[in-house]
PDB file of C-alpha atoms in Angstrom:
ATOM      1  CA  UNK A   1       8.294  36.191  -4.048  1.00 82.00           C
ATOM      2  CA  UNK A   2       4.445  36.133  -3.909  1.00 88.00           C
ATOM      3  CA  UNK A   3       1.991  33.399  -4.093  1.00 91.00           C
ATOM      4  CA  UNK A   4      -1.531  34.233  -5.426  1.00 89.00           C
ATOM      5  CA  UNK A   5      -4.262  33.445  -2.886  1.00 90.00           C
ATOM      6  CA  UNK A   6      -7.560  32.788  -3.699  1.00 90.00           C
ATOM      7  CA  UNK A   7     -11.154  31.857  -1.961  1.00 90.00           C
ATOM      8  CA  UNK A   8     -13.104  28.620  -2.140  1.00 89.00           C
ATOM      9  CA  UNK A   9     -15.133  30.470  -4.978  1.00 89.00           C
ATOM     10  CA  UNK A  10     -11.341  30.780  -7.106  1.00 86.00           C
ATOM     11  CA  UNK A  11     -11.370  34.848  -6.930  1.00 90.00           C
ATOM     12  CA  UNK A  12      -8.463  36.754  -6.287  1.00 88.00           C
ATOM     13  CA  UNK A  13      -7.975  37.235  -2.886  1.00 86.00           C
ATOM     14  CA  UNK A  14      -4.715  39.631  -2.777  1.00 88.00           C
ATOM     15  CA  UNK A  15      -1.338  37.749  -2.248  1.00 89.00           C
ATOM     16  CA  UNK A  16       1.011  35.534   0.497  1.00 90.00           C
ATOM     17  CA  UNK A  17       4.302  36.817   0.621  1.00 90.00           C
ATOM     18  CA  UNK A  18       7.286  34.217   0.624  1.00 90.00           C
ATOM     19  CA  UNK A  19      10.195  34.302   3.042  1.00 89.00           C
ATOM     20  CA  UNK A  20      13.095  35.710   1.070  1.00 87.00           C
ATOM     21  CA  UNK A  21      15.513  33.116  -0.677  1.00 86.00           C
ATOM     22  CA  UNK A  22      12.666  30.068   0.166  1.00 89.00           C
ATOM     23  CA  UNK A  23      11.993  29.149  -3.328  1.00 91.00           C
ATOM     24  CA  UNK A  24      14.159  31.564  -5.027  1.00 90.00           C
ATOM     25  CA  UNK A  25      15.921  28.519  -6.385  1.00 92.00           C
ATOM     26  CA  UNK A  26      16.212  27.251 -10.032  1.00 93.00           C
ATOM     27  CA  UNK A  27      14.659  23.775 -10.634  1.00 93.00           C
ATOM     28  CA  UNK A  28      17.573  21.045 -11.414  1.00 95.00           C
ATOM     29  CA  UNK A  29      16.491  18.141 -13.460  1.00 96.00           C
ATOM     30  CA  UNK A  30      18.577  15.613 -11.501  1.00 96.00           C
ATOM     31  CA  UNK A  31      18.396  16.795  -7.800  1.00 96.00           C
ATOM     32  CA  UNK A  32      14.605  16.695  -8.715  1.00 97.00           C
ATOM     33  CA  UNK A  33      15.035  12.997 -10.243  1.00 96.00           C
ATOM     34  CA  UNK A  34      17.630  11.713  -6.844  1.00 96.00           C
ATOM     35  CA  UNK A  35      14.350  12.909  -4.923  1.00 96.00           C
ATOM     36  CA  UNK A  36      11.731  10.681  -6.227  1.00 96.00           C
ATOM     37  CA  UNK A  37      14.019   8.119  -7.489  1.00 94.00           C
ATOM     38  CA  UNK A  38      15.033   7.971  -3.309  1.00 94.00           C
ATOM     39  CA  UNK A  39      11.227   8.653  -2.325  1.00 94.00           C
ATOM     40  CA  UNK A  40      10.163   5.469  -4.543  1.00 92.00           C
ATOM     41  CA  UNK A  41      12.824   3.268  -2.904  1.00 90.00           C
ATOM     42  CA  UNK A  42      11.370   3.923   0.054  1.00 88.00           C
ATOM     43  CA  UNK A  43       7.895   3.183  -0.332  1.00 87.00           C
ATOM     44  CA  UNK A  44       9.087  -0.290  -1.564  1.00 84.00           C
ATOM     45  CA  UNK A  45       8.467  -3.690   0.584  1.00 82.00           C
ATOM     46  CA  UNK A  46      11.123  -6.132  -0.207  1.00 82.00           C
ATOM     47  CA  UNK A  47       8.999  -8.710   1.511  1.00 87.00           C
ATOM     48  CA  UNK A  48       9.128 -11.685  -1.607  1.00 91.00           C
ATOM     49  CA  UNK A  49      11.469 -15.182   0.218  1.00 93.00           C
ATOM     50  CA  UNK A  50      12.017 -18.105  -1.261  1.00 95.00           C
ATOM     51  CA  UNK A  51      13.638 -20.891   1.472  1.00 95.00           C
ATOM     52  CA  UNK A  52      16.722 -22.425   0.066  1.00 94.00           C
ATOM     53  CA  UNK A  53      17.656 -26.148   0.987  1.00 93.00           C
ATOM     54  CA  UNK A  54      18.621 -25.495   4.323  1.00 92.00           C
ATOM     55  CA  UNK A  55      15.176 -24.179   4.843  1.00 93.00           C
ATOM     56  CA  UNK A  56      12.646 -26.616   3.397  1.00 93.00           C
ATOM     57  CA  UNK A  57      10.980 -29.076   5.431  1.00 92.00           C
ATOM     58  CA  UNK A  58      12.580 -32.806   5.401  1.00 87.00           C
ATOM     59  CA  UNK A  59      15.497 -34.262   3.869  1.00 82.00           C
ATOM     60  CA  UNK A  60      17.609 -35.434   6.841  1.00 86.00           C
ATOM     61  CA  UNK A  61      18.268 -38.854   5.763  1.00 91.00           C
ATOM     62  CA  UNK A  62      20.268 -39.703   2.041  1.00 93.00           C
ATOM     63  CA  UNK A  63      16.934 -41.053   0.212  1.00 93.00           C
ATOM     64  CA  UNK A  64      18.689 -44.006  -0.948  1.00 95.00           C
ATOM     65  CA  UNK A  65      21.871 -46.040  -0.969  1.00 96.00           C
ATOM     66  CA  UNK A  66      24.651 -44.404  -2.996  1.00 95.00           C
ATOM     67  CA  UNK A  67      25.363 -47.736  -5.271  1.00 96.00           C
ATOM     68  CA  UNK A  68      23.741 -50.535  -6.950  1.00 95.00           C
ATOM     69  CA  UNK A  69      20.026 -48.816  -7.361  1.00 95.00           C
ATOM     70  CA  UNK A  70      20.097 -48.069 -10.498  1.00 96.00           C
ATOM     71  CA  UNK A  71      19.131 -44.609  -9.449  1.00 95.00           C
ATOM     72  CA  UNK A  72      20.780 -41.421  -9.824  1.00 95.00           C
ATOM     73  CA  UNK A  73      22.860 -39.957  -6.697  1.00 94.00           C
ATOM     74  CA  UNK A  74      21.143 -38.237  -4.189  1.00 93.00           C
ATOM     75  CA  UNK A  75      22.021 -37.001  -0.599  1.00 93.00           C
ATOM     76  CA  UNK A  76      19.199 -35.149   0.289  1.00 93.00           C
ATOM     77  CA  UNK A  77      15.232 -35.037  -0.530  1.00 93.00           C
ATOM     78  CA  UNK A  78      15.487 -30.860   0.163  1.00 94.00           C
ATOM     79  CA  UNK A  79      17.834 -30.553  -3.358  1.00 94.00           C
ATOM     80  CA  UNK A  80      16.584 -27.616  -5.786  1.00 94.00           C
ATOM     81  CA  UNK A  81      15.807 -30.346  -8.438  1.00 93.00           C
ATOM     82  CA  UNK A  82      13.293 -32.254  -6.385  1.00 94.00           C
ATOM     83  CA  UNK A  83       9.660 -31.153  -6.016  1.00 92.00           C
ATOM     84  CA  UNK A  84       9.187 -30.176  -2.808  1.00 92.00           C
ATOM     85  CA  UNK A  85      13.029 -28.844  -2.611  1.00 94.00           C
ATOM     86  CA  UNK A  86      14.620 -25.583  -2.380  1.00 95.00           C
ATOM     87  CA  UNK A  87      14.953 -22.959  -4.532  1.00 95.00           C
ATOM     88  CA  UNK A  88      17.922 -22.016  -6.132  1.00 95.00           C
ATOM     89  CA  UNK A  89      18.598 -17.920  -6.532  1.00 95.00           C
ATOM     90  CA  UNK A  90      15.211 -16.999  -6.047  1.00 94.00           C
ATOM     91  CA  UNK A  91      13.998 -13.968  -4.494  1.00 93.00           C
ATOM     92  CA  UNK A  92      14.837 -13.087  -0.421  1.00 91.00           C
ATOM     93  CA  UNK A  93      13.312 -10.708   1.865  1.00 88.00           C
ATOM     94  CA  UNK A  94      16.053  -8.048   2.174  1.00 82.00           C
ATOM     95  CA  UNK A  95      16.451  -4.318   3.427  1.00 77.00           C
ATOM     96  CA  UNK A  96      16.801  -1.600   1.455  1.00 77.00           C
ATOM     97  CA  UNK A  97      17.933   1.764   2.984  1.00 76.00           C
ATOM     98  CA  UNK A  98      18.560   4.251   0.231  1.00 83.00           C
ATOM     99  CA  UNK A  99      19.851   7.432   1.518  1.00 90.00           C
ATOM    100  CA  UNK A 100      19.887  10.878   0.363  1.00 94.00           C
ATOM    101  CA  UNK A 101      20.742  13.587   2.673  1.00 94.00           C
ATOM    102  CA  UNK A 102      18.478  16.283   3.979  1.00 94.00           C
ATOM    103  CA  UNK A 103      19.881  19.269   2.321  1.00 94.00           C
ATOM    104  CA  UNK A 104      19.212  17.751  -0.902  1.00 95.00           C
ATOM    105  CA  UNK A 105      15.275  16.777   0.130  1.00 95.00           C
ATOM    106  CA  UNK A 106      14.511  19.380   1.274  1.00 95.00           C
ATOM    107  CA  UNK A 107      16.008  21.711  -2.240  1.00 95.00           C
ATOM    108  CA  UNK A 108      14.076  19.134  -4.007  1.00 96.00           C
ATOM    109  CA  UNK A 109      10.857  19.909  -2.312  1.00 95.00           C
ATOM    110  CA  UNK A 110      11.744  23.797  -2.388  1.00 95.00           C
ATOM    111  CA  UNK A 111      12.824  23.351  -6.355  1.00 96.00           C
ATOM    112  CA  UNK A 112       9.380  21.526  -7.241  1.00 96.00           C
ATOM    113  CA  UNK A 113       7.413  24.213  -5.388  1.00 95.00           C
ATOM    114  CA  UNK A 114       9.219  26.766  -7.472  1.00 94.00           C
ATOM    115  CA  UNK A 115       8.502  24.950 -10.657  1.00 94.00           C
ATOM    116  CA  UNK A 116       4.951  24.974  -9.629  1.00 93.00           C
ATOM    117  CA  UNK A 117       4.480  28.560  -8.510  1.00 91.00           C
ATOM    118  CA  UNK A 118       5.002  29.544 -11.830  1.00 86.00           C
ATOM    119  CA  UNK A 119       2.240  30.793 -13.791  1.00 83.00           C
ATOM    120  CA  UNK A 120       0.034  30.684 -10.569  1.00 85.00           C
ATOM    121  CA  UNK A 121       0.068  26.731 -11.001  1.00 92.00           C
ATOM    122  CA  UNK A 122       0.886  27.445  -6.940  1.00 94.00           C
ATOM    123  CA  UNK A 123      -2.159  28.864  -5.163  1.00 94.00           C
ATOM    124  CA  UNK A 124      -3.207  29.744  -1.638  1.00 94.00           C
ATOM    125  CA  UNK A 125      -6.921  29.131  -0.832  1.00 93.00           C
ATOM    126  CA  UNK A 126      -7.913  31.386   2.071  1.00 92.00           C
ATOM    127  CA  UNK A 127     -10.590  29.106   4.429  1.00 89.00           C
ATOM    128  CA  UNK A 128     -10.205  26.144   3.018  1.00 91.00           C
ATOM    129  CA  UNK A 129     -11.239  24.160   5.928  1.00 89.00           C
ATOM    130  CA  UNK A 130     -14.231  21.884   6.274  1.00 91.00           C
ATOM    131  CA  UNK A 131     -16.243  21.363   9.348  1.00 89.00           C
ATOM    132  CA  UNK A 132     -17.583  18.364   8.015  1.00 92.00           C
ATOM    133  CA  UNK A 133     -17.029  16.198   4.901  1.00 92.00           C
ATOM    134  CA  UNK A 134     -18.110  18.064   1.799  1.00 92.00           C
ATOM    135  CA  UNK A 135     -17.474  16.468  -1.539  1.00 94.00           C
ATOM    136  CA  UNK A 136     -19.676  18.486  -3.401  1.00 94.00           C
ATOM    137  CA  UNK A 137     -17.863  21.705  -2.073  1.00 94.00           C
ATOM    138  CA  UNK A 138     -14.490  20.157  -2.469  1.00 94.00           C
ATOM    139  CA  UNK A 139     -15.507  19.428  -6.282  1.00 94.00           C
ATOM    140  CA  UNK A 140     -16.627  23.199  -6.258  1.00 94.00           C
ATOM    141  CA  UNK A 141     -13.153  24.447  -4.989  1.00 93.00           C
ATOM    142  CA  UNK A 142     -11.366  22.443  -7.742  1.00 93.00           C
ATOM    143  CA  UNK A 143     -13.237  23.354 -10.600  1.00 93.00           C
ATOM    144  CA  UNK A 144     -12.477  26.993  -9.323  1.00 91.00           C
ATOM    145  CA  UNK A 145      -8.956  27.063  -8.411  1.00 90.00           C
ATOM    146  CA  UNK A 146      -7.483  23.907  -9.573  1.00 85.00           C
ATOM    147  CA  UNK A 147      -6.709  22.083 -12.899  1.00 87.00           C
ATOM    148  CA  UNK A 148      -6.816  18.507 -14.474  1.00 90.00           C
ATOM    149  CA  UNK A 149      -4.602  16.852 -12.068  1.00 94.00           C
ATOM    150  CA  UNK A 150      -4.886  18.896  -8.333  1.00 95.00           C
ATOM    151  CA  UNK A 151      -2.539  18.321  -4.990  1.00 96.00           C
ATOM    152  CA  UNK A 152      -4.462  19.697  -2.663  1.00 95.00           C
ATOM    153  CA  UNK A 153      -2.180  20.505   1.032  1.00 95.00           C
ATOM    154  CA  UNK A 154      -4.309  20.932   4.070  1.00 94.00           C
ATOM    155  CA  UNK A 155      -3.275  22.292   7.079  1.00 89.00           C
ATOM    156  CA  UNK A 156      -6.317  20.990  10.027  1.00 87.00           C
ATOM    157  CA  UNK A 157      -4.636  18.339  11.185  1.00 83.00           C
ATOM    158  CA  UNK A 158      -5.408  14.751  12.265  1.00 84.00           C
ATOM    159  CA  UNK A 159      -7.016  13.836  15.334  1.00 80.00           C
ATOM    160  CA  UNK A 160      -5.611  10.650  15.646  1.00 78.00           C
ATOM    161  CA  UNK A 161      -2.786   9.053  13.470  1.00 80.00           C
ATOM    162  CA  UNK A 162      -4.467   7.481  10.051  1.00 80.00           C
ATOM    163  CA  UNK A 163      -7.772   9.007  10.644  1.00 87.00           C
ATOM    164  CA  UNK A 164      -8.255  11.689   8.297  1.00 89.00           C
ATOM    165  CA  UNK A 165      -9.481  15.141   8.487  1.00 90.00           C
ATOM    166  CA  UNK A 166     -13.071  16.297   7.414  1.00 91.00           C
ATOM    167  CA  UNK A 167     -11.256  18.623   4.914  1.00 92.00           C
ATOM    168  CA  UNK A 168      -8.979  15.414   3.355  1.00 92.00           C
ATOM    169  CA  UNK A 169     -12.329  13.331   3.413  1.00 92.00           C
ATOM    170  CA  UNK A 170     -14.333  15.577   1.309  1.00 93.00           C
ATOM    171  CA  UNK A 171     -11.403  15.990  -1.541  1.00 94.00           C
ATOM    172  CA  UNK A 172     -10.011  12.176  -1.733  1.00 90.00           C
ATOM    173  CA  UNK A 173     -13.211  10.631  -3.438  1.00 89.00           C
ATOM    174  CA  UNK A 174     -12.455  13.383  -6.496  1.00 93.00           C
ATOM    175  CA  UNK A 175     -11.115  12.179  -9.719  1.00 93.00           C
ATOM    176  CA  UNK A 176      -7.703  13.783 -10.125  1.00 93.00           C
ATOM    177  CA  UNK A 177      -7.375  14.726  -6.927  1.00 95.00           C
ATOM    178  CA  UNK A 178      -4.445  13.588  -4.281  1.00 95.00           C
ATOM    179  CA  UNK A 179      -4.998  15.458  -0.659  1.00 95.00           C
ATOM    180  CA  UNK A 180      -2.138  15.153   1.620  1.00 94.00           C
ATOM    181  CA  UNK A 181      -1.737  17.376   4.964  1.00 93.00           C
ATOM    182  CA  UNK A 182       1.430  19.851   4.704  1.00 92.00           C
ATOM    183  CA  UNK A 183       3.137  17.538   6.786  1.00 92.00           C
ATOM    184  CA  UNK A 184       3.381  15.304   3.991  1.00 92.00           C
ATOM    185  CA  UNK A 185       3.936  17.449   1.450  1.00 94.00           C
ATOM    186  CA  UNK A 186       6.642  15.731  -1.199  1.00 95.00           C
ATOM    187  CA  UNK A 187       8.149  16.076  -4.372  1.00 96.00           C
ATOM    188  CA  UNK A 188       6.858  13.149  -6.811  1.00 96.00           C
ATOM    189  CA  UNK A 189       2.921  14.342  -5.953  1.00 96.00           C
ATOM    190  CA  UNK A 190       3.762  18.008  -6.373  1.00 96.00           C
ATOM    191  CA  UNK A 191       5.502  16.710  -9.754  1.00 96.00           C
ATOM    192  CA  UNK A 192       2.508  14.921 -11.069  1.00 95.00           C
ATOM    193  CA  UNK A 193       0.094  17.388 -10.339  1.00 95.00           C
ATOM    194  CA  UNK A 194      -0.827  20.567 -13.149  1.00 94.00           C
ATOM    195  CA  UNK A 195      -1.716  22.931  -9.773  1.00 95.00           C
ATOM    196  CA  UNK A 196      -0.571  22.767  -6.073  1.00 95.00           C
ATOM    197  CA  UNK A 197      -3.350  24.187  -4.058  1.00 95.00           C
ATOM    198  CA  UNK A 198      -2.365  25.283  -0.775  1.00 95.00           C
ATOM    199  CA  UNK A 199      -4.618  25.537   2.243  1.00 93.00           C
ATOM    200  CA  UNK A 200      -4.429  29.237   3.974  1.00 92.00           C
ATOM    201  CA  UNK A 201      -3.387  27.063   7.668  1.00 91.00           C
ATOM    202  CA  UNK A 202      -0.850  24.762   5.621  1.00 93.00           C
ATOM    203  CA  UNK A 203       1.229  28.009   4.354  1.00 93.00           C
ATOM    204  CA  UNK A 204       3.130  28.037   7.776  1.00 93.00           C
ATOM    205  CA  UNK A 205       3.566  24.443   8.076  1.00 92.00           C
ATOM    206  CA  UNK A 206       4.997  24.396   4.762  1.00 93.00           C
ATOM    207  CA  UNK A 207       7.476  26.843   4.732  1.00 92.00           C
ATOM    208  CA  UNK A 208       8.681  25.595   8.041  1.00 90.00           C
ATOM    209  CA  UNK A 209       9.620  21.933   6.095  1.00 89.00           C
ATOM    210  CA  UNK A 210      11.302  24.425   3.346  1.00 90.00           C
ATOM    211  CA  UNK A 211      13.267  26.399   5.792  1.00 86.00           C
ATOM    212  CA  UNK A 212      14.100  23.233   7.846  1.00 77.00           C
ATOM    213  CA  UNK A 213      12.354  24.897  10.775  1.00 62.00           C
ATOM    214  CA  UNK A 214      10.001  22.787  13.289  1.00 54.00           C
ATOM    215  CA  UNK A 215       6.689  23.826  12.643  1.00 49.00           C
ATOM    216  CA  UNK A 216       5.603  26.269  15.538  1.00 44.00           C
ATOM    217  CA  UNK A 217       9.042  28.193  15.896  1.00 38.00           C
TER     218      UNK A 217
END
């Protein structure tokens, strides 16, 4: 297989060939759906807790006699029906590990790829890398190459963890527009996006997550 590579300007550029059997796969509706049902999971924070009547503050002593008040029983000022009390079956901080083995991520991420590349919806941009922030030629390079909804993949790299590149700076004010470095890569973004536009220095990185390769070897 061949992916169509283009310049910042969106003309043909010739072609990047594919390593053989990498997405020569058929997309599957439901390995595609265990993927980003499993890649959702994960992204949530179970962090909601409610303290139960062991936990509330106070309560050690019965409130009142058991007989002769007039007054309902009661044993303890932490019970779910007083204010102030615990709460009964509410929400508790728990952990959530869903699991989904790596054989099956990684076809999902090689099956959405080959859903995109057809119809050229999967493009390599040849020097798509930004020396400094550029919206206004990031804007330029999606208008040219990409559609209504673009991922765009870099491949520059991060000089420290959580500060982003020049390149990822000038495409994530866009409209439309999700930038992620090829390291990152996944299937729900490559899903919800009309084109996949892959940086010329990502290509590598890429098919190295496909193959199951470490990047470099």
């Amino acid at each position: 297989m061949k992916l169509k590579q283009v310049d910042i300007a969106g003309k043909d550029s010739g072609t990047v060939n594919v390593p053989d059997g990498l997405l020569d796969v058929t997309p599957r509706r439901d390995v595609l759906h265990a993927v980003v049902v499993w890649q959702q999971a994960k992204k949530r924070r179970h962090t909601a807790h409610t303290k139960t009547r062991s936990e509330v503050r106070g309560g050690g002593a019965k409130p009142w006699r058991q007989k002769g008040t007039g007054r309902a029983r009661a044993g303890t000022r932490r019970s779910p029906l007083w204010r102030g009390g615990g709460t009964t079956f509410g929400p508790r901080t728990k952990q959530v590990s869903p699991k989904l083995p790596k054989k099956v991520r990684r076809l999902g991420l090689r099956m959405a790829l080959a859903d995109r590349a057809v119809d050229d919806q999967l493009k390599v941009v040849k020097g798509l890398q930004f020396e400094a922030p550029n919206t206004r030629q990031a804007k330029d390079v999606v208008k040219a190459a990409g559609g209504k909804r673009t991922l765009v993949v870099v491949g520059d790299g991060r000089q420290a963890s959580g500060v982003p590149s020049p390149t990822e700076r000038g495409f994530r004010n866009l409209d439309g527009v999700r930038v992620l470095q090829a390291e990152g890569i996944n299937v729900y973004d490559i899903l919800a996006a009309d084109v996949v536009l892959l940086a010329d220095n990502a290509v590598e990185k890429v098919f190295s997550r496909l193959s199951g390769a470490k990047a470099g070897n």
